[in-house]
Structure formats: structure tokens, C-alpha cells
mmCIF file of C-alpha atoms in Angstrom:
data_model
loop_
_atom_site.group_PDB
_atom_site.id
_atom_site.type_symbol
_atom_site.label_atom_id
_atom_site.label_comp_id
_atom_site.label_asym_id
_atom_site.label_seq_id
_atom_site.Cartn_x
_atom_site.Cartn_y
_atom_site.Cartn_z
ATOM 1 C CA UNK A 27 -47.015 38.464 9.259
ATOM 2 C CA UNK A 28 -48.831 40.205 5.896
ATOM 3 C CA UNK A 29 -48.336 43.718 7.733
ATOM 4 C CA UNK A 30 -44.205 42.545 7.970
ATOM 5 C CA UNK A 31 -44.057 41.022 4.382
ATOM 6 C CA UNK A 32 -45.806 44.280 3.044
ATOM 7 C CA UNK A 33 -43.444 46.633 4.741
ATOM 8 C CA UNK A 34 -40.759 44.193 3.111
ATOM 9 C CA UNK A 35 -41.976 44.474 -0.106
ATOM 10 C CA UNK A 36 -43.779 47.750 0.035
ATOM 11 C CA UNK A 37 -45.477 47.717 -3.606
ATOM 12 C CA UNK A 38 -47.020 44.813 -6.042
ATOM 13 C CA UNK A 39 -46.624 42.940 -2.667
ATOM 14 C CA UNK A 40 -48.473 39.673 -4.010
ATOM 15 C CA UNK A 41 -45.567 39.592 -6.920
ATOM 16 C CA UNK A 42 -42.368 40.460 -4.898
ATOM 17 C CA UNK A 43 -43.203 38.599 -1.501
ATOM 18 C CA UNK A 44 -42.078 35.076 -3.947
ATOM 19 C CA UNK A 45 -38.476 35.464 -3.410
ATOM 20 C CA UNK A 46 -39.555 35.939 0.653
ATOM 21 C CA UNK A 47 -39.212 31.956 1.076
ATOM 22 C CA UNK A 48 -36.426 31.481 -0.792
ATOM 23 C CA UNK A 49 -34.553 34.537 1.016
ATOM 24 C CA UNK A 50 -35.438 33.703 4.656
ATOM 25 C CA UNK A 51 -34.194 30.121 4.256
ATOM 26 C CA UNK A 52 -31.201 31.056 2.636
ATOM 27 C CA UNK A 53 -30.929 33.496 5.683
ATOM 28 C CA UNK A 54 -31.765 31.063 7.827
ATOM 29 C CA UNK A 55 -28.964 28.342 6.822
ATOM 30 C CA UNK A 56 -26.301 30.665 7.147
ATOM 31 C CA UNK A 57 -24.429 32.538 10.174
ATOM 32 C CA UNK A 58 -24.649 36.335 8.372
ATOM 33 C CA UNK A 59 -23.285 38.612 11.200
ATOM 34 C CA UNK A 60 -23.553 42.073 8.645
ATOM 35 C CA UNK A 61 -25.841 42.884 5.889
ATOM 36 C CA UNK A 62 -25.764 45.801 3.229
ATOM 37 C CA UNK A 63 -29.325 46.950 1.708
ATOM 38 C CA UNK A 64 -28.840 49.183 -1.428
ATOM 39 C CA UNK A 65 -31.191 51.251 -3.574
ATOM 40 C CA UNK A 66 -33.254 50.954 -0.010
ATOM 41 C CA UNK A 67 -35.953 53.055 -0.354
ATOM 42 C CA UNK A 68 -38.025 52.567 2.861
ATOM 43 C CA UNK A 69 -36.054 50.131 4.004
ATOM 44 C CA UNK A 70 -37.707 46.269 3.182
ATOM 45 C CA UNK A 71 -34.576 44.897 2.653
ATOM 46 C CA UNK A 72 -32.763 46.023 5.937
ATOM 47 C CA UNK A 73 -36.214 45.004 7.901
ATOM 48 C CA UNK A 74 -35.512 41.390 6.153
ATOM 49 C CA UNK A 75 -31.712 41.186 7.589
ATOM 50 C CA UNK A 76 -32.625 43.279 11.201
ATOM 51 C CA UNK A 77 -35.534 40.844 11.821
ATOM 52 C CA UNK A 78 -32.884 37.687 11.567
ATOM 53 C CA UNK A 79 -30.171 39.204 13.462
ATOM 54 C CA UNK A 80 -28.083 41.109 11.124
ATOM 55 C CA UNK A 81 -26.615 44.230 11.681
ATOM 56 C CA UNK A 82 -27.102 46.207 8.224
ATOM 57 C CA UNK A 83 -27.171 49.499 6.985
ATOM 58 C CA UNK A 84 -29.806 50.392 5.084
ATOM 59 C CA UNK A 85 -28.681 52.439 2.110
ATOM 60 C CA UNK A 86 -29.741 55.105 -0.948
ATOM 61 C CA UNK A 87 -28.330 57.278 -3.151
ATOM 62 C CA UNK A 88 -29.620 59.633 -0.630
ATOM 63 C CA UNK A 89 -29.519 58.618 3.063
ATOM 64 C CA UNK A 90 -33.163 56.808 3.669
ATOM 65 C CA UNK A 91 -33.188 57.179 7.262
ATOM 66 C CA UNK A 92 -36.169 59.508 6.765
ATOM 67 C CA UNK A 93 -38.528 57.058 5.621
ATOM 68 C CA UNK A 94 -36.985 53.803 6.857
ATOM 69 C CA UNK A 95 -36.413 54.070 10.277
ATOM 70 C CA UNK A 96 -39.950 54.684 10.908
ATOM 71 C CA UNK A 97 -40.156 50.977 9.637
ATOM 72 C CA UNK A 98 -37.504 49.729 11.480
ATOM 73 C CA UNK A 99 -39.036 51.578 15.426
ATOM 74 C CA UNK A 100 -42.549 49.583 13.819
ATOM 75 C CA UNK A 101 -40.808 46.400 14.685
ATOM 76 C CA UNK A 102 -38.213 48.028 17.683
ATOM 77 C CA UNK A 103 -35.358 46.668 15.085
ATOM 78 C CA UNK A 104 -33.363 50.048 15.426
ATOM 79 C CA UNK A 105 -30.532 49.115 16.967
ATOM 80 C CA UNK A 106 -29.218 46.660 14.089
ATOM 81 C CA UNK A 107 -29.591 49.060 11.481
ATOM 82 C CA UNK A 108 -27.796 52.001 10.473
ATOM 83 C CA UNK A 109 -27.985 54.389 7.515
ATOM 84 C CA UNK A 110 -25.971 55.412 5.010
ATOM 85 C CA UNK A 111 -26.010 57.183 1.852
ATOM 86 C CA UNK A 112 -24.085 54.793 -0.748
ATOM 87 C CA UNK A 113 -23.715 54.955 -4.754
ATOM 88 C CA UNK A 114 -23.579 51.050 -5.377
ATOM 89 C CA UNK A 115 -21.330 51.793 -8.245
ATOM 90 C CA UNK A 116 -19.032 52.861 -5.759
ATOM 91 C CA UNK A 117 -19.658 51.509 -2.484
ATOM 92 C CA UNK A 118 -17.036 52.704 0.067
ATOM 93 C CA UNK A 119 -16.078 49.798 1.864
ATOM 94 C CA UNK A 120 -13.475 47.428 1.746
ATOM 95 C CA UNK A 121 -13.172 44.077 0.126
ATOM 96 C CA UNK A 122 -14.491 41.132 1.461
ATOM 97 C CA UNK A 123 -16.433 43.034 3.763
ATOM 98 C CA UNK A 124 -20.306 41.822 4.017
ATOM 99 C CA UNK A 125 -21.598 38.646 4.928
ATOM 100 C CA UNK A 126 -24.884 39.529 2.893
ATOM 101 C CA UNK A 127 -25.918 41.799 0.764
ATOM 102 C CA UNK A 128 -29.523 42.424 -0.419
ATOM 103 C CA UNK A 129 -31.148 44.853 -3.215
ATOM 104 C CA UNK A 130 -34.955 45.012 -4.594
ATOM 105 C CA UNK A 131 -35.818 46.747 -7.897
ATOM 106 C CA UNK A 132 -32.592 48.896 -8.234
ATOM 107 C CA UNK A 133 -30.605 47.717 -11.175
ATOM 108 C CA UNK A 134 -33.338 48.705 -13.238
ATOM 109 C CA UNK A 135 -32.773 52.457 -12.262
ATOM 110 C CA UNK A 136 -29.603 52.424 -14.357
ATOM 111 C CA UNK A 137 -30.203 52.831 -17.645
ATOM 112 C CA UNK A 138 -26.258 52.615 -18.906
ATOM 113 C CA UNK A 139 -25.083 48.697 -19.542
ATOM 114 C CA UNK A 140 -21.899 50.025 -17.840
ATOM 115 C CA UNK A 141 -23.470 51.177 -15.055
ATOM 116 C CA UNK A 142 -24.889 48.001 -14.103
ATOM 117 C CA UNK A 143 -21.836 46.130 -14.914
ATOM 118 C CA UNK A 144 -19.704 48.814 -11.987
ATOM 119 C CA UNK A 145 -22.853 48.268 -9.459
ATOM 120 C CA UNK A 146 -22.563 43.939 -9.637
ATOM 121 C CA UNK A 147 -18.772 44.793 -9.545
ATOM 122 C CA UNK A 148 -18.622 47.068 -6.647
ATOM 123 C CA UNK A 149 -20.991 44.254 -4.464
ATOM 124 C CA UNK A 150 -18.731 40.980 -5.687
ATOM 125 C CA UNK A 151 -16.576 42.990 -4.462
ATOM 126 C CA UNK A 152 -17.515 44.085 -0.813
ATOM 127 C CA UNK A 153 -19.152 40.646 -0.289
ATOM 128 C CA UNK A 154 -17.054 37.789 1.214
ATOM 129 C CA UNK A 155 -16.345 34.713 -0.108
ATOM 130 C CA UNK A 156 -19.332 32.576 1.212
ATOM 131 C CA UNK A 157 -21.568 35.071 1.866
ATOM 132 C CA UNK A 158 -25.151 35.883 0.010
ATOM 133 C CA UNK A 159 -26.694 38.214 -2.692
ATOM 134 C CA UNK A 160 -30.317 37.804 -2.416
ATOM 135 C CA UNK A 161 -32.108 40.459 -5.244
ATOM 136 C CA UNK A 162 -35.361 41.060 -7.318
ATOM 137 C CA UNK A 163 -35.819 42.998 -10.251
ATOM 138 C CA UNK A 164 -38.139 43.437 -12.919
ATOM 139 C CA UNK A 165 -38.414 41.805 -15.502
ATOM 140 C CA UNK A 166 -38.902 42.393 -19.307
ATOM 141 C CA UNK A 167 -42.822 40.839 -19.488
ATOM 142 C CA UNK A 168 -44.694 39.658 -22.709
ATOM 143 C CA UNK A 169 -45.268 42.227 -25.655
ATOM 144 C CA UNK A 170 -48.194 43.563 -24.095
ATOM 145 C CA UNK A 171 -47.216 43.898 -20.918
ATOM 146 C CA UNK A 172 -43.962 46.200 -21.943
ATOM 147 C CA UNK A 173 -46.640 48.538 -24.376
ATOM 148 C CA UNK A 174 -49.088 48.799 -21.246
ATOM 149 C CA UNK A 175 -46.193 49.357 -18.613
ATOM 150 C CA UNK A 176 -45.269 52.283 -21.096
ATOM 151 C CA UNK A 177 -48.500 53.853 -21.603
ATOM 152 C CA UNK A 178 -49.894 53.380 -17.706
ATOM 153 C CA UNK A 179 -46.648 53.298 -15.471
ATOM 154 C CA UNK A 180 -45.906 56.534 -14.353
ATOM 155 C CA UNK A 181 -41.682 55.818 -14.914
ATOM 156 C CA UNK A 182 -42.480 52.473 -17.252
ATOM 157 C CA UNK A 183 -40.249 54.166 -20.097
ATOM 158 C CA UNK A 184 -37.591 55.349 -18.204
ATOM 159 C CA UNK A 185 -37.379 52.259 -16.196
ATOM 160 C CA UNK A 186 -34.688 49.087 -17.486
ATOM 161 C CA UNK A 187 -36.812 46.317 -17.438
ATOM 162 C CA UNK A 188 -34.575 43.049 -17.851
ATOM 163 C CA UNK A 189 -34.199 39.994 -19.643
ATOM 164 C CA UNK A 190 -33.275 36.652 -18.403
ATOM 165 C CA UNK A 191 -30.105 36.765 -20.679
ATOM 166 C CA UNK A 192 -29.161 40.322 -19.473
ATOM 167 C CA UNK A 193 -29.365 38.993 -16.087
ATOM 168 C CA UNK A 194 -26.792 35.988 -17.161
ATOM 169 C CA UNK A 195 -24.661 38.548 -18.430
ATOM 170 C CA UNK A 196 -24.728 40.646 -15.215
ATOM 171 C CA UNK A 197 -24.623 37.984 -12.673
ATOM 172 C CA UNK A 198 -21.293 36.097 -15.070
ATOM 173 C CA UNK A 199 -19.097 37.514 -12.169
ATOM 174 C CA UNK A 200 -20.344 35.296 -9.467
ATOM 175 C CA UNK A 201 -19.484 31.969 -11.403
ATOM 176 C CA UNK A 202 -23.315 30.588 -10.993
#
């Protein structure tokens, strides 16, 4: 199971892999039929939603079937994922149209407030009523942890790192 959590989770495994519980039981109480993974990457998320049955498509800003489909043939899950190339501030499907939709350490890759705002838009949007955003991000840290993140992490000033009330702000849409 550690080799399928890290291929989740791909990086600072110990510290991501907490929201794996609370995803697969959230998963796991509901009937999802079609998933949407954005700001893939190597495709964790999609693995997630394949592994339980969900047909999903794996997306980037550039298509990541280069990387993430040698994931997916790892665990012979190819056949419920696709992949797509998708902006989440403008994701081209219609309303109402996924059952579940699931993003790791993205939002922080847009560094205008606006931005943001169009990308929690554009999934409210495409998800149905009922269904499930399940998302991780990083988060703001203590003092010290922001000044070492910006001396030793390679993007750590370039990167928005949030704040609980941010997140309030962002998430108002879905009434929570």
C-alpha cells in the first residue's frame, strides 16, 4: 500500500498522505461514476479516483499523459483514465458535469487573487450538485518556516502559500 499512497502523493508523502483517509471514505460513501483531476502532474489524483472505480481524466495545463500513464499501466488502471490538457480557470465542460473532482497543490501556482477566484468558479461550476471536491494545498506555516521555505525551496518565493482565512474566502462559493 506505501508504494500506492506514494505514487498518490508523490512528494513530502508523510505530510500529504493525511487527507488519504478522509478522501477514500468520502469516496467510499458515495456512488461517483466520473472524476476530474486538475493541476495533475503525474497523475496521484486520477490513480485515487481509477483505483475506486471512477472514470477520470487526468488533467494539466499541458496534457500529463507523458508522465502519468506510466502510473496508471503500474496498477493496469488505464482504461478509466483519460487525459486532457485543461486550464482550470476555464475548464471546457459543461455544467453540472462531474460527480468528483480532485486537485493537490495547484491553487498555489496562481499567484493573482483573481485567478484563484475563476479556478474555484470554473469547478463549482462543472461539479454536480451532490458531488465531491476533495483538495490539498499548502499552507502559509509559522514565521520560520515561510523565511526557510524562501531561502531553501527551489520555487518557495514564487509559490502562494495560503492562509486558513484565504481558504474561507476561496471556498465561500460552496456554502460550507
Amino acid at each position: 500500500m506505501s508504494n500506492f499512497i506514494d505514487d498518490i502523493f508523490e512528494w513530502d508523502v508523510l505530510t500529504w498522505s493525511k487527507a488519504y483517509n478522509e478522501w477514500q471514505q468520502i469516496i467510499e460513501l458515495n456512488k461517483f461514476k466520473l472524476g476530474l483531476e486538475l493541476g495533475s502532474r503525474s497523475g496521484g489524483g486520477s490513480l485515487l479516483l481509477a483505483q475506486n472505480g471512477i472514470h477520470t481524466i487526468c488533467s494539466d495545463v499541458f496534457n500529463p499523459i507523458d508522465k502519468a500513464e506510466k502510473v496508471h499501466k503500474k496498477y493496469k488502471l488505464q482504461k478509466l483514465i483519460s487525459y486532457e490538457s485543461i486550464d482550470a480557470r476555464n475548464i471546457k465542460y459543461p455544467d453540472n458535469h462531474f460527480d468528483i473532482i480532485i486537485m493537490k497543490s495547484t491553487l498555489g501556482f496562481f499567484k493573482s487573487k483573481d485567478d484563484r477566484f475563476k479556478v474555484i468558479k470554473e469547478i463549482h461550476r462543472v461539479l454536480k450538485p451532490g458531488g465531491a471536491f476533495l483538495f490539498a494545498e499548502n499552507m502559509n506555516g509559522s514565521f520560520f518556516h515561510q523565511i526557510f521555505r524562501k531561502a531553501y525551496v527551489k520555487w518557495g518565493s514564487k509559490w502562494n502559500y495560503f492562509r486558513v482565512e484565504e481558504l474561507n474566502q476561496l471556498f465561500n462559493i460552496f456554502n460550507i
